[in-house]
XYZ file of N, CA and C in Angstrom:
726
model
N -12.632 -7.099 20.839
C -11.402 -7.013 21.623
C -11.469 -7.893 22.852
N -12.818 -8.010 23.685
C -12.587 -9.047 24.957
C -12.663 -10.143 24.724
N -13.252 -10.656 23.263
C -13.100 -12.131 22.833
C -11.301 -12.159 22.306
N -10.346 -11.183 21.812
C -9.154 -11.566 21.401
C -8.641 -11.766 22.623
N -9.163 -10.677 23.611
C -7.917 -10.587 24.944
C -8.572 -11.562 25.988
N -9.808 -12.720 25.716
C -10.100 -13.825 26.528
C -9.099 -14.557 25.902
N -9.206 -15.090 24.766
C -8.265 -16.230 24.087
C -6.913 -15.779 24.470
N -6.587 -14.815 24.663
C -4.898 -14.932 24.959
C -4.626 -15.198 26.525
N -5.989 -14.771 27.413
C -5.758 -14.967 28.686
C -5.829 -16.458 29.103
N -6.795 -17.316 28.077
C -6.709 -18.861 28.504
C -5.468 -18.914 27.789
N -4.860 -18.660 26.943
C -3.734 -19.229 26.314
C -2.437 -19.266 27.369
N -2.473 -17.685 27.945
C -1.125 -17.823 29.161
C -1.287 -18.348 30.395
N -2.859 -18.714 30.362
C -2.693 -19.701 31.903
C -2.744 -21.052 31.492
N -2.883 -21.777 30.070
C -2.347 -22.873 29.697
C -1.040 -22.636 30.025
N -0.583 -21.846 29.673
C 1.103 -21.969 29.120
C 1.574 -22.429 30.211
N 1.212 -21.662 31.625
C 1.766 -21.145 32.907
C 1.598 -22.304 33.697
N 0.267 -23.360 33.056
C 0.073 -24.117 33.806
C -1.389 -24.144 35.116
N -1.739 -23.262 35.264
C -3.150 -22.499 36.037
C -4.801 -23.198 35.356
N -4.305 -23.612 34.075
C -5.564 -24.200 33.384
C -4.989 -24.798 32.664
N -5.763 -25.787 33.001
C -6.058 -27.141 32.036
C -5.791 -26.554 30.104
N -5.895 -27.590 29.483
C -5.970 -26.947 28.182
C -7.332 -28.142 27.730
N -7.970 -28.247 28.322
C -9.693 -28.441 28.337
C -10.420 -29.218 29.477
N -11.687 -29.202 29.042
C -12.446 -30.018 30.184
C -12.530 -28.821 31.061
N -12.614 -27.804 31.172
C -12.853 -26.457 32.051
C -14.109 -25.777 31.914
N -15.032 -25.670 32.735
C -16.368 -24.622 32.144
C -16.262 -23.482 32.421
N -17.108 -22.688 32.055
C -16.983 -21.400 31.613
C -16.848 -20.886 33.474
N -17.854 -21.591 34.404
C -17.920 -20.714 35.516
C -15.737 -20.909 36.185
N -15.472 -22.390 36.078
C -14.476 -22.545 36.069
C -13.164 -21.358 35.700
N -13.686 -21.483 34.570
C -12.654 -20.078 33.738
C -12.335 -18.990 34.498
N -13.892 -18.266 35.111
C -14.138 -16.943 35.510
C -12.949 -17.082 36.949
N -13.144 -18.223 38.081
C -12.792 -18.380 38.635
C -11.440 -18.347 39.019
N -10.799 -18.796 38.081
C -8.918 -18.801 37.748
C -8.936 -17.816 37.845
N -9.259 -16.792 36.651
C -9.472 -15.628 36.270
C -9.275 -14.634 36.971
N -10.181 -14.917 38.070
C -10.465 -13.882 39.197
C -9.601 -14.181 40.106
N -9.105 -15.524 40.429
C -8.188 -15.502 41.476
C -6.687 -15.547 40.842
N -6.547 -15.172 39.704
C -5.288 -14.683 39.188
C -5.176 -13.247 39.568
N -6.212 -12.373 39.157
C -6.067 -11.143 39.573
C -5.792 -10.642 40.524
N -6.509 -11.388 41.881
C -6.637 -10.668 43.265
C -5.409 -10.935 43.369
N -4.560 -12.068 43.080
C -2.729 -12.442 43.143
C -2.212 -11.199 42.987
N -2.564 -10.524 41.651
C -1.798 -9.567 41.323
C -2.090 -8.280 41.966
N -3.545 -8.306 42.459
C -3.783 -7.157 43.368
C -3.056 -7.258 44.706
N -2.716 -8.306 45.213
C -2.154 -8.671 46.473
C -1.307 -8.260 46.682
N -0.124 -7.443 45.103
C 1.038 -7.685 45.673
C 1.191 -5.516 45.861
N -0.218 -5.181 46.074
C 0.324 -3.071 45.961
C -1.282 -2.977 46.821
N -1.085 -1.709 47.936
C -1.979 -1.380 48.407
C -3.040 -0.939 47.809
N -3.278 -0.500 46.611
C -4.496 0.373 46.145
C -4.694 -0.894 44.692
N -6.022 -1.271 45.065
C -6.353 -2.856 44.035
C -6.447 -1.831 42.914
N -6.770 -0.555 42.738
C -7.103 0.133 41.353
C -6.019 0.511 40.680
N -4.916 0.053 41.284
C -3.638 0.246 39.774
C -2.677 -0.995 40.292
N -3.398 -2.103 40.448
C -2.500 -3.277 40.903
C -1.761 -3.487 39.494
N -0.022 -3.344 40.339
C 0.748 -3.963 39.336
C 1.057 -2.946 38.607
N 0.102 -2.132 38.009
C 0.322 -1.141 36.664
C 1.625 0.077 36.970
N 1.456 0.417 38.555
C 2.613 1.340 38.809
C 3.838 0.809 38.985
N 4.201 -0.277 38.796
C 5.276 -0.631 39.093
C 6.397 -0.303 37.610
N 6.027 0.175 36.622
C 6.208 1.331 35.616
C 6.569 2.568 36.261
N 7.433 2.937 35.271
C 8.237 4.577 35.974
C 7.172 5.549 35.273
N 7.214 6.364 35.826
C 5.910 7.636 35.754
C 6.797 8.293 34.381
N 5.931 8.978 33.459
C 6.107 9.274 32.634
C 5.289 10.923 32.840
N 6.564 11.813 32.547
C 6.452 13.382 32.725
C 6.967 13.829 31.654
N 6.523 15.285 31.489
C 5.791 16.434 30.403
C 5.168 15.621 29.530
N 4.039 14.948 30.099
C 3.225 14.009 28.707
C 2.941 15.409 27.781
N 2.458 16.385 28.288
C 1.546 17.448 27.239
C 2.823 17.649 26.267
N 3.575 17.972 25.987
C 4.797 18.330 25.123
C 5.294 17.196 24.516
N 4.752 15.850 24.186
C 5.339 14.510 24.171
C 4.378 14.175 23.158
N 2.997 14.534 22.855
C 2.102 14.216 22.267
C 2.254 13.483 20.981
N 3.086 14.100 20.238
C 3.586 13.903 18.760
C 3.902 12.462 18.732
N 4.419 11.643 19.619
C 4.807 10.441 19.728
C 4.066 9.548 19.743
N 2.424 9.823 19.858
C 1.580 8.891 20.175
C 0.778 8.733 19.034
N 0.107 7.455 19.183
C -0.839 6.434 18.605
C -2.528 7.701 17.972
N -2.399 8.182 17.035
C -3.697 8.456 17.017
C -3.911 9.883 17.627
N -2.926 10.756 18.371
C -3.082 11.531 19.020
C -2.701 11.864 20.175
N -2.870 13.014 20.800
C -2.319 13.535 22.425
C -3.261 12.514 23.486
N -4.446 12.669 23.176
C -5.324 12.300 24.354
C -5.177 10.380 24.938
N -5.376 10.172 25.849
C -5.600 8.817 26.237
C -7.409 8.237 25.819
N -7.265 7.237 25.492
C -8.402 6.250 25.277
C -8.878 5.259 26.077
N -10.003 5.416 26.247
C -10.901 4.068 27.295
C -10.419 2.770 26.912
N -9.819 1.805 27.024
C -9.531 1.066 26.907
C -9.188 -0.557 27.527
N -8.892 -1.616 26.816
C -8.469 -2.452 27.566
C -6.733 -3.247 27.795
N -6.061 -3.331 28.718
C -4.859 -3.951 28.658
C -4.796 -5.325 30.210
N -3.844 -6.423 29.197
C -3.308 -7.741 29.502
C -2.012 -7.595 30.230
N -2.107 -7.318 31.237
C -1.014 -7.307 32.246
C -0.730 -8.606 33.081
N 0.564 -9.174 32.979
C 0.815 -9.865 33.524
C -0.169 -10.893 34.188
N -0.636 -11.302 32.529
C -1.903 -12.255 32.651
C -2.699 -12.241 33.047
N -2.910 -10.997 33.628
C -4.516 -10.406 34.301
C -4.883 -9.075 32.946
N -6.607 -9.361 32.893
C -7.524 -8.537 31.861
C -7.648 -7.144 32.870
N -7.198 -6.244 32.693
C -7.429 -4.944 32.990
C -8.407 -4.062 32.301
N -9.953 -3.614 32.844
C -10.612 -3.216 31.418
C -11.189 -1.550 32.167
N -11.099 -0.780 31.282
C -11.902 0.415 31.256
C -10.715 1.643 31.775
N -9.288 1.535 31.174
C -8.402 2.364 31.871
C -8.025 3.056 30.164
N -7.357 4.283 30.723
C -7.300 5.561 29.937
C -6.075 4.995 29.596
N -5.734 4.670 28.345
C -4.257 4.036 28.084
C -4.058 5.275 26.567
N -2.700 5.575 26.307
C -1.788 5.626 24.979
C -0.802 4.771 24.775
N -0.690 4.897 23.353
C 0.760 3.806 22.872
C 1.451 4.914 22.470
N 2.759 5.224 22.806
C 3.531 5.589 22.324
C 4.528 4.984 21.404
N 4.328 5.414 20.144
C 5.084 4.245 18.929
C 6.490 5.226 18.995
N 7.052 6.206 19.661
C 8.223 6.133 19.127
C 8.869 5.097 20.163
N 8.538 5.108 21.856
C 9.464 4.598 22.489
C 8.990 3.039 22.447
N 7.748 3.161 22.143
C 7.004 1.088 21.998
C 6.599 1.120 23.553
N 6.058 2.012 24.222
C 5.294 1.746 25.303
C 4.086 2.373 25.794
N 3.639 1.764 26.686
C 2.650 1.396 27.120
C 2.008 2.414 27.840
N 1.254 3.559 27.821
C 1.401 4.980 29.098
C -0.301 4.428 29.427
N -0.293 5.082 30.116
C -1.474 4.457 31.159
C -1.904 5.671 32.078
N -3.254 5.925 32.067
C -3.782 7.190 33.503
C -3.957 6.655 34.414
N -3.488 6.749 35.183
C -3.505 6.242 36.780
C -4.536 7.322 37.875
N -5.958 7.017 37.618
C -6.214 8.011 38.878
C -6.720 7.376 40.145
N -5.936 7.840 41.272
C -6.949 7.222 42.280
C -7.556 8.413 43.027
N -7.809 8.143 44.510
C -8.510 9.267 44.900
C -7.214 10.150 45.982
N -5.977 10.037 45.694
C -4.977 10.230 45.758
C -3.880 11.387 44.540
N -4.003 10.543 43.907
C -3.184 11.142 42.601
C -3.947 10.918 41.270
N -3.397 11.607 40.466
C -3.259 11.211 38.967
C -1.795 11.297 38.113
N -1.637 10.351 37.652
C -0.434 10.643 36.989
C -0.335 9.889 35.697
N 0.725 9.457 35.031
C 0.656 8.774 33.693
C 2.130 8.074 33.868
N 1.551 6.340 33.452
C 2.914 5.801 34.016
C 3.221 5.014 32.758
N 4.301 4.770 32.417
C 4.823 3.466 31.373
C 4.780 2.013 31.826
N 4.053 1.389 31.478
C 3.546 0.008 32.186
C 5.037 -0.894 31.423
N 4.951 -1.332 32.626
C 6.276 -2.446 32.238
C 6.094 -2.976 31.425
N 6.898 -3.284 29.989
C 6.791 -3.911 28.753
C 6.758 -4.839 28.719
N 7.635 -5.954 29.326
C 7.421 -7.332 29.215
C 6.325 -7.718 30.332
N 5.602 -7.223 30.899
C 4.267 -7.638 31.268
C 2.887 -7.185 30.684
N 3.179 -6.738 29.232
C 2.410 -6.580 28.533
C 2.034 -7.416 27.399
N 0.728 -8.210 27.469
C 0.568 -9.063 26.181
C -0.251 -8.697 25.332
N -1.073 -7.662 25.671
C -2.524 -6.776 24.388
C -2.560 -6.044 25.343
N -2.900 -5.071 24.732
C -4.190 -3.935 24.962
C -4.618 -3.492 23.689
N -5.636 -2.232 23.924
C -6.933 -1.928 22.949
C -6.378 -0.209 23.246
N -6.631 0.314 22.142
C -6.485 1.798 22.332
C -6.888 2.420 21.146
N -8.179 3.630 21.301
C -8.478 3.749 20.044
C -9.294 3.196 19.143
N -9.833 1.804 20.224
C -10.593 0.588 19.088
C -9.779 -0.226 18.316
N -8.532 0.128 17.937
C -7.279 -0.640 17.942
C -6.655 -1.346 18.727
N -6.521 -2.793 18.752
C -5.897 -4.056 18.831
C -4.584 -4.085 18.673
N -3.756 -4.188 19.872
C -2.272 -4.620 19.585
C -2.023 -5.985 20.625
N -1.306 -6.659 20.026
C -0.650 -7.888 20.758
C 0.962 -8.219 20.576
N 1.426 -8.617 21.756
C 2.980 -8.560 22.165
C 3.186 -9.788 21.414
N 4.293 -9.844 19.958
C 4.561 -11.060 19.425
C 5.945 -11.498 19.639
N 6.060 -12.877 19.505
C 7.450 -13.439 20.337
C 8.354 -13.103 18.913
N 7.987 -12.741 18.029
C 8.595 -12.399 16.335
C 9.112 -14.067 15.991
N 9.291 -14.068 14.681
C 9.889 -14.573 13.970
C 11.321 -14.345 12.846
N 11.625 -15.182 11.733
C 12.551 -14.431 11.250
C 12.163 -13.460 10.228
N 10.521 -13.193 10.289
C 10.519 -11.729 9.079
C 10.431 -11.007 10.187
N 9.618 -11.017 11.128
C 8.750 -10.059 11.853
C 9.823 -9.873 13.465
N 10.657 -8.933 13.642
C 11.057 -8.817 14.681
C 9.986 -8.817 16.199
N 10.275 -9.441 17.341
C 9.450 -9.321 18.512
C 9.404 -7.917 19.016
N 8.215 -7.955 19.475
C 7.517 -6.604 19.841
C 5.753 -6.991 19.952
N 5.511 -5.125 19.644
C 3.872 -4.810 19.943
C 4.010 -4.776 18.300
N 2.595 -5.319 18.259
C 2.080 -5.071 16.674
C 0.650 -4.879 16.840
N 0.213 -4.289 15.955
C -1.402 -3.856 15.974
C -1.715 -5.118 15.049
N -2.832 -5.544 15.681
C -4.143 -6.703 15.038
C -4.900 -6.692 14.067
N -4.366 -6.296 12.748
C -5.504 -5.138 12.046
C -6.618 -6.442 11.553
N -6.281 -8.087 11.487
C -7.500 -8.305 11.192
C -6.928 -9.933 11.361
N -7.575 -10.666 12.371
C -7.110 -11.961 12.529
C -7.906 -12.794 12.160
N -7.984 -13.838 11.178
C -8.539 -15.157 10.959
C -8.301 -16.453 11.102
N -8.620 -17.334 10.826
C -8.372 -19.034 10.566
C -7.203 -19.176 10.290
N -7.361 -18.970 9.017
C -5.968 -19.187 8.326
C -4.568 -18.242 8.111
N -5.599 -16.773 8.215
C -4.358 -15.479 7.757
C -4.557 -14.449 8.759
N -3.277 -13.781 9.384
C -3.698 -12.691 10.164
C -2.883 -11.232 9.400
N -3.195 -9.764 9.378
C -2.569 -8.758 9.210
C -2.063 -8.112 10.848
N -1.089 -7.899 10.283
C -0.620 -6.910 11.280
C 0.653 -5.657 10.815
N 0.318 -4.810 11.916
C 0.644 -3.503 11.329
C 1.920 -3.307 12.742
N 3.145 -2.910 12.412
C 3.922 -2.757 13.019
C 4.200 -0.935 12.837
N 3.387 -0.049 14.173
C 3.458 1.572 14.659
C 4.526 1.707 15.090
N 5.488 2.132 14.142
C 6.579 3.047 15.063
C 6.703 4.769 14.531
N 7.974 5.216 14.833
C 7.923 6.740 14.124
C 9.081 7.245 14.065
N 9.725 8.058 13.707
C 11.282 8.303 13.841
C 10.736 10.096 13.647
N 12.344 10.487 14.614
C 12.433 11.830 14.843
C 12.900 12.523 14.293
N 12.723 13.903 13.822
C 13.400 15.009 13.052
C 13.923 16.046 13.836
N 14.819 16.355 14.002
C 15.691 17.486 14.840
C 15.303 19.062 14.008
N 14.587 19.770 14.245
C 14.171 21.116 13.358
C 15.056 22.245 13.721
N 15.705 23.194 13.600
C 16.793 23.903 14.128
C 15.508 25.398 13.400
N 15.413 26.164 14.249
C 14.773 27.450 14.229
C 15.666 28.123 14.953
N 16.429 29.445 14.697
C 17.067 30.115 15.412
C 18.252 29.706 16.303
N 17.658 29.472 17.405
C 18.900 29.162 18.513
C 17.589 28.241 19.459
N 16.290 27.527 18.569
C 15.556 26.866 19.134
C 15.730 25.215 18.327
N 16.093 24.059 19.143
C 15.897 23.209 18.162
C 14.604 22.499 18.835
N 13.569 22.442 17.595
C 12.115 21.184 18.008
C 12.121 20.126 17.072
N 11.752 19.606 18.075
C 11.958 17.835 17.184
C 10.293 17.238 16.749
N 10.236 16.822 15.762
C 9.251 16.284 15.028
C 8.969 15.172 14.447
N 8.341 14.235 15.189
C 7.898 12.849 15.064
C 7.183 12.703 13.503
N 7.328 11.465 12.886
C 7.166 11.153 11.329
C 6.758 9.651 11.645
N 4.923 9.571 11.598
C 4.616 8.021 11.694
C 5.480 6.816 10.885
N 5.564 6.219 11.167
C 5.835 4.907 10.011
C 5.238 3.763 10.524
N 4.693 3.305 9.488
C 3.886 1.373 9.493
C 4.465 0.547 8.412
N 4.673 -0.599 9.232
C 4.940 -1.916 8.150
C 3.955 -2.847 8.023
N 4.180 -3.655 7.393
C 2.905 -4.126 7.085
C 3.153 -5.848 7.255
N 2.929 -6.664 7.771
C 2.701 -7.780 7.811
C 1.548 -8.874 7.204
N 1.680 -10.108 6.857
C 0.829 -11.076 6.687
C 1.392 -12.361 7.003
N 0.709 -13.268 7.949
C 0.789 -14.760 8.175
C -0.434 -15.443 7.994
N 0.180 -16.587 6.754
C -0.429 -17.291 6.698
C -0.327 -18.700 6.508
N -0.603 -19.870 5.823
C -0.512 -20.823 6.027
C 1.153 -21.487 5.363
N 1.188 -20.113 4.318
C 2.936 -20.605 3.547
C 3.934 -19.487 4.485
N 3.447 -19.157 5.892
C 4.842 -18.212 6.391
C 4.682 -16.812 6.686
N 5.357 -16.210 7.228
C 5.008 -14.697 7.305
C 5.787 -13.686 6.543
N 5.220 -12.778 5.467
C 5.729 -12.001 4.629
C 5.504 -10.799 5.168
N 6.258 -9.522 4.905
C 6.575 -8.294 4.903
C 5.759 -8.079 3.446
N 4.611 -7.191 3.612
C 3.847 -7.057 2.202
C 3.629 -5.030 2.346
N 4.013 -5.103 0.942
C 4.289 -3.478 0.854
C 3.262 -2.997 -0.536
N 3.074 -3.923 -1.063
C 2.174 -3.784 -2.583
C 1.094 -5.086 -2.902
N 0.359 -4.657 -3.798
C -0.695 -5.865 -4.435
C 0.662 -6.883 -4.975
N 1.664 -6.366 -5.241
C 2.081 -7.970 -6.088
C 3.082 -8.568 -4.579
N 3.040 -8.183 -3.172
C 3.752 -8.513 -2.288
C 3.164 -9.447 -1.955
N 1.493 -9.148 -2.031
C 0.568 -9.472 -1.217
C 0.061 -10.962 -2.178
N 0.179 -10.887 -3.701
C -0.442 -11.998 -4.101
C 0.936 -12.983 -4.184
N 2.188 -12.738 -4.139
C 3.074 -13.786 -3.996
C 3.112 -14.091 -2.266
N 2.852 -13.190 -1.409
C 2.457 -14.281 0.153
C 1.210 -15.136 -0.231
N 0.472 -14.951 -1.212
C -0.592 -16.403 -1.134
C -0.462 -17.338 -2.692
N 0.795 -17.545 -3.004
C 1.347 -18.181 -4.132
C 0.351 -17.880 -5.360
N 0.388 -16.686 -5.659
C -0.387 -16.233 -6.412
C -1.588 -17.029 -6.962
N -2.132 -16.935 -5.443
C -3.435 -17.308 -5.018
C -4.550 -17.221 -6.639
N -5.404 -17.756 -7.479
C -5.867 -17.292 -8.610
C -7.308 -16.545 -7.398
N -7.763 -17.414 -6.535
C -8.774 -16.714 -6.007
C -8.662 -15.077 -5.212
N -7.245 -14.779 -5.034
C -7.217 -13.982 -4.420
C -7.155 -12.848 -5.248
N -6.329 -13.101 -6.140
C -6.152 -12.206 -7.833
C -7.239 -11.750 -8.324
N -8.825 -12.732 -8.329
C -10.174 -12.092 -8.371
C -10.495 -11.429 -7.896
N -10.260 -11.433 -6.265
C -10.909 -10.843 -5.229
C -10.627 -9.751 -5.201
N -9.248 -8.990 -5.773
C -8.944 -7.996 -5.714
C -9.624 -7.273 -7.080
N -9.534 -7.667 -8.269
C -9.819 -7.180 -8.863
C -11.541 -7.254 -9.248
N -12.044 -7.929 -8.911
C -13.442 -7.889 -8.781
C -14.122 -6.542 -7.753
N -12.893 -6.638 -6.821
C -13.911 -5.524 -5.850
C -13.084 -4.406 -5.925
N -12.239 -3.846 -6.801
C -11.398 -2.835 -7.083
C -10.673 -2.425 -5.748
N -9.597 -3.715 -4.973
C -9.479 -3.188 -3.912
C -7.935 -2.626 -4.062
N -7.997 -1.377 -3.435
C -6.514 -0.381 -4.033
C -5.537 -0.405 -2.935
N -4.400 -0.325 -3.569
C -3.105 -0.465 -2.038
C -2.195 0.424 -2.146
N -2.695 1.609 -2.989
C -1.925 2.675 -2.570
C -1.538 2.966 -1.124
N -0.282 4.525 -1.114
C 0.203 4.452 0.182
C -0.903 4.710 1.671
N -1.682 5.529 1.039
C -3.476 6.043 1.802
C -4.724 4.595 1.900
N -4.487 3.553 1.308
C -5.202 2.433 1.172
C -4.638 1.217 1.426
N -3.098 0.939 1.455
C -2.406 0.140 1.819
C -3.434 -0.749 2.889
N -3.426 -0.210 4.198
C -4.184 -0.676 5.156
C -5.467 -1.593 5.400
N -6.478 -0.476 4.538
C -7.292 -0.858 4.121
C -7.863 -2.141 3.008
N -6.557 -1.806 1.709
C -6.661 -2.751 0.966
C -6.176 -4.567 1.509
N -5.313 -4.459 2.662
C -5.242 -5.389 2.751
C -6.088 -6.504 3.551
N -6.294 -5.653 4.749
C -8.245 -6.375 5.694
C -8.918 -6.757 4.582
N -9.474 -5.684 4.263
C -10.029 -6.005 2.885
C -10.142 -8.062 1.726
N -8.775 -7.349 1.233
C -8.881 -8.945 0.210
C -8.292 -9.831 1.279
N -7.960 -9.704 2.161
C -7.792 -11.500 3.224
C -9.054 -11.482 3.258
N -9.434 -10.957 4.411
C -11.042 -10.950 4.773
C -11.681 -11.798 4.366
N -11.598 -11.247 2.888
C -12.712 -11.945 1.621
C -12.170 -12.991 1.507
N -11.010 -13.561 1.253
C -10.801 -14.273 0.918
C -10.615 -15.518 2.213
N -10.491 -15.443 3.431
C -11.012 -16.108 4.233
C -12.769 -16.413 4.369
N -13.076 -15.874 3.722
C -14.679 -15.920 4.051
C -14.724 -16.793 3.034
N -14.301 -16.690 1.743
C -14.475 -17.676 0.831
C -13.673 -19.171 0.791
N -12.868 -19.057 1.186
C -12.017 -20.186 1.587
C -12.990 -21.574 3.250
N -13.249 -20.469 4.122
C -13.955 -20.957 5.025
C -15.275 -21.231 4.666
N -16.251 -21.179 3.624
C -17.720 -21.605 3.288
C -17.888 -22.827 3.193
C-alpha cells in the first residue's frame, strides 16, 4: 500500500507541477513531500488532524454500522489527502454514502469525521486498497477498491450497498445489502466483467488465458468471483511479463 500511495503522490505533484517528472532523488522526493505537508498542516491549529476536519463530523456512528466496509469498527490505516500521505489513522469506508469516516483523536476530543471527498485520492482500510478514479465510459468516477494492479491489467472492485426499509410493527429498520461490481483494464479497454466468459472476451479470448483458468481450476462463482479474477490476471501477467 505505501509503494501504491508513493506512486500516486509523485504522480499529483507531477501533475500540480511541485516535481519534476524526473531527474529527482530520492532525498529530493522526501523533501517536497514533507514540505507539502507542513503546507497543509499550516492551514489548522492542531498538525494531528491537518486538513482532515475540515469534513462535517459524522454522528450516531454506533447505529450506522451496517453501512460500512468490512464492519462497525475503524482500521489502522493509510489515506491521500489533498496530496499529502496521511499514515497510521483509524479510518472506515462507508459504501453506502462513498465516504471517507476517519477517528479523529486529539488530546482534546474524539470524534469521527467524513473527510472531504474530492480531497481524497487512496486510502487503505482493512488491508484493502481503494483509489479515487477520474472514470471512464464503462467505469463511472468515484472510489474503487485496487483488488490487484499490474503492467498491463488492473482489477477493481466498485463497494457500494443499497437500503431496505423493514416495517416491524409501528417500528421501521432499515437494512443495508452489500453490492460489488467488478471491473478490468487492460490493454484492449475497460470491461465490466461479471463471469469467466466476460472475463475471457475482455482479453480477446486470450488462448493463454483460457489455459490459465482451466489448468488451475480457477472458479467465478458468486463467492469466488473476486477471487477468481486476481487470480487468472495475476497469472497471466506473470506469464506475459517473463
Amino acid at each position: 500500500m505505501k509503494r501504491l500511495i508513493y506512486r500516486i503522490l509523485l504522480l499529483l505533484l507531477c501533475v500540480v507541477g511541485i516535481l519534476p517528472l524526473s531527474g529527482q532523488s530520492d532525498k529530493l522526493s522526501a523533501e517536497l513531500l514533507e514540505a507539502r505537508k507542513q503546507m497543509v498542516y499550516s492551514h489548522h491549529e492542531e498538525a494531528y488532524v491537518a486538513g482532515i476536519l475540515t469534513g462535517k463530523q459524522f454522528t450516531d456512528y454506533n447505529n450506522k454500522f451496517k453501512q460500512f466496509f468490512l464492519g462497525k469498527y475503524t482500521s489502522q490505516g493509510s489515506l491521500v489527502y489533498d496530496g499529502v500521505l496521511f499514515e497510521d489513522i483509524e479510518l472506515q469506508y462507508n459504501i453506502f454514502t462513498q465516504d471517507v469516516i476517519a477517528l479523529m483523536e486529539t488530546h482534546r476530543s474524539e470524534r469521527y469525521v467524513e473527510v472531504t471527498p474530492d480531497k481524497v485520492s487512496a486510502f487503505s482500510v482493512y488491508e484493502h486498497d481503494f483509489v479515487h478514479l477520474a472514470g471512464d465510459s464503462v467505469m463511472a468516477p468515484g472510489i474503487y477498491e485496487l483488488a490487484y494492479g499490474g503492467v498491463n491489467s488492473s482489477v477493481f472492485i466498485k463497494r457500494t450497498s443499497i437500503s431496505n426499509k423493514l416495517v416491524d410493527g409501528n417500528q421501521i429498520n432499515i437494512e443495508y445489502e452489500p453490492v460489488s461490481k467488478y471491473f478490468v483494464r487492460n490493454q484492449f479497454g475497460t470491461f465490466r466483467v461479471s463471469s469467466k466468459k466476460k472475463l475471457i472476451q475482455a482479453y480477446q479470448k486470450s488462448p493463454r488465458l483460457i489455459r490459465i483458468i482451466k489448468t488451475n481450476r480457477i472458479k467465478f462463482s458468486k463467492k469466488k468471483i473476486e477471487q477468481g479474477l486476481v487470480e487468472a490476471v495475476s497469472k497471466l501477467e506473470e506469464i506475459e511479463n517473463q
